Amino acid sequence: MITGLLIGLTVFTFAYADGASYLSNDAEACVNCHVMRPQFDAWMKGSHARAASCNDCHAPHDNIAAKLAVKGLNGFNHSWAFTTGRYKERLSATPLNTRVTEAACRHCHEQAVHQSLALSDDAMSCIRCHAGVGHNTRN
């Protein structure tokens, strides 16, 4: 009975949250959660909207299994946080998501990063100096 309840709750939550949309590359899926609206609107106004979707910056590029694992983990964490109401008003990235985004920066901007790293040490971080790139909500 408990297994059936869990399966039913999972199916209901997946359908209610339009879970299938998160398997796509459509940025509109991210605004299924109203708390993402400011980030989405800022992304639409920025230069990355013409070149990159949410997945391009927030999902691994190296293989599909890693991409689905990160999306699944983030989906679960987001569902839990928004269902329970336990999240910060100012959204912030987890250490895993910071690493994923940093790798995405380096993947897409490989040539510029390669030139920058040649001038400094390997401890440089794209995100540390360009935290608002993609969806600066402070404007």
PDB file of N, CA, C and O in Angstrom, residues 10 21-22 65-66 88 93 100 121 136 138:
ATOM      1  N   THR A  10       4.101  10.203  -6.863  1.00  0.00           N
ATOM      2  CA  THR A  10       5.146  10.563  -7.827  1.00  0.00           C
ATOM      3  C   THR A  10       4.534  10.871  -9.189  1.00  0.00           C
ATOM      4  O   THR A  10       4.871  11.881  -9.818  1.00  0.00           O
ATOM      5  N   SER A  21       8.031  18.459 -19.515  1.00  0.00           N
ATOM      6  CA  SER A  21       8.607  19.652 -20.145  1.00  0.00           C
ATOM      7  C   SER A  21      10.073  19.838 -19.755  1.00  0.00           C
ATOM      8  O   SER A  21      10.848  20.414 -20.507  1.00  0.00           O
ATOM      9  N   TYR A  22      10.448  19.315 -18.588  1.00  0.00           N
ATOM     10  CA  TYR A  22      11.839  19.468 -18.134  1.00  0.00           C
ATOM     11  C   TYR A  22      12.801  18.574 -18.903  1.00  0.00           C
ATOM     12  O   TYR A  22      14.004  18.743 -18.815  1.00  0.00           O
ATOM     13  N   ALA A  65      24.020  10.890 -19.727  1.00  0.00           N
ATOM     14  CA  ALA A  65      23.721  10.332 -18.399  1.00  0.00           C
ATOM     15  C   ALA A  65      23.966  11.382 -17.319  1.00  0.00           C
ATOM     16  O   ALA A  65      23.148  11.539 -16.398  1.00  0.00           O
ATOM     17  N   ALA A  66      25.071  12.108 -17.426  1.00  0.00           N
ATOM     18  CA  ALA A  66      25.372  13.160 -16.447  1.00  0.00           C
ATOM     19  C   ALA A  66      24.326  14.273 -16.536  1.00  0.00           C
ATOM     20  O   ALA A  66      23.875  14.804 -15.512  1.00  0.00           O
ATOM     21  N   LYS A  88      15.173  29.780  -0.104  1.00  0.00           N
ATOM     22  CA  LYS A  88      15.514  31.178   0.128  1.00  0.00           C
ATOM     23  C   LYS A  88      14.847  32.040  -0.930  1.00  0.00           C
ATOM     24  O   LYS A  88      14.678  31.612  -2.065  1.00  0.00           O
ATOM     25  N   ALA A  93      22.943  28.982  -6.313  1.00  0.00           N
ATOM     26  CA  ALA A  93      23.354  27.689  -6.863  1.00  0.00           C
ATOM     27  C   ALA A  93      24.000  26.830  -5.788  1.00  0.00           C
ATOM     28  O   ALA A  93      24.692  27.340  -4.910  1.00  0.00           O
ATOM     29  N   VAL A 100      28.856  22.715 -12.489  1.00  0.00           N
ATOM     30  CA  VAL A 100      28.261  22.451 -13.808  1.00  0.00           C
ATOM     31  C   VAL A 100      28.277  23.727 -14.651  1.00  0.00           C
ATOM     32  O   VAL A 100      28.649  23.712 -15.829  1.00  0.00           O
ATOM     33  N   ASP A 121      46.632  31.628 -13.089  1.00  0.00           N
ATOM     34  CA  ASP A 121      46.634  30.265 -12.571  1.00  0.00           C
ATOM     35  C   ASP A 121      45.303  29.572 -12.859  1.00  0.00           C
ATOM     36  O   ASP A 121      44.358  30.174 -13.339  1.00  0.00           O
ATOM     37  N   ASN A 136      21.020  38.427 -15.074  1.00  0.00           N
ATOM     38  CA  ASN A 136      21.275  39.392 -14.008  1.00  0.00           C
ATOM     39  C   ASN A 136      19.958  40.027 -13.589  1.00  0.00           C
ATOM     40  O   ASN A 136      19.356  40.792 -14.327  1.00  0.00           O
ATOM     41  N   ARG A 138      19.550  42.008 -11.097  1.00  0.00           N
ATOM     42  CA  ARG A 138      19.767  43.251 -10.327  1.00  0.00           C
ATOM     43  C   ARG A 138      19.492  44.503 -11.151  1.00  0.00           C
ATOM     44  O   ARG A 138      19.528  45.588 -10.629  1.00  0.00           O
TER      45      ARG A 138
END
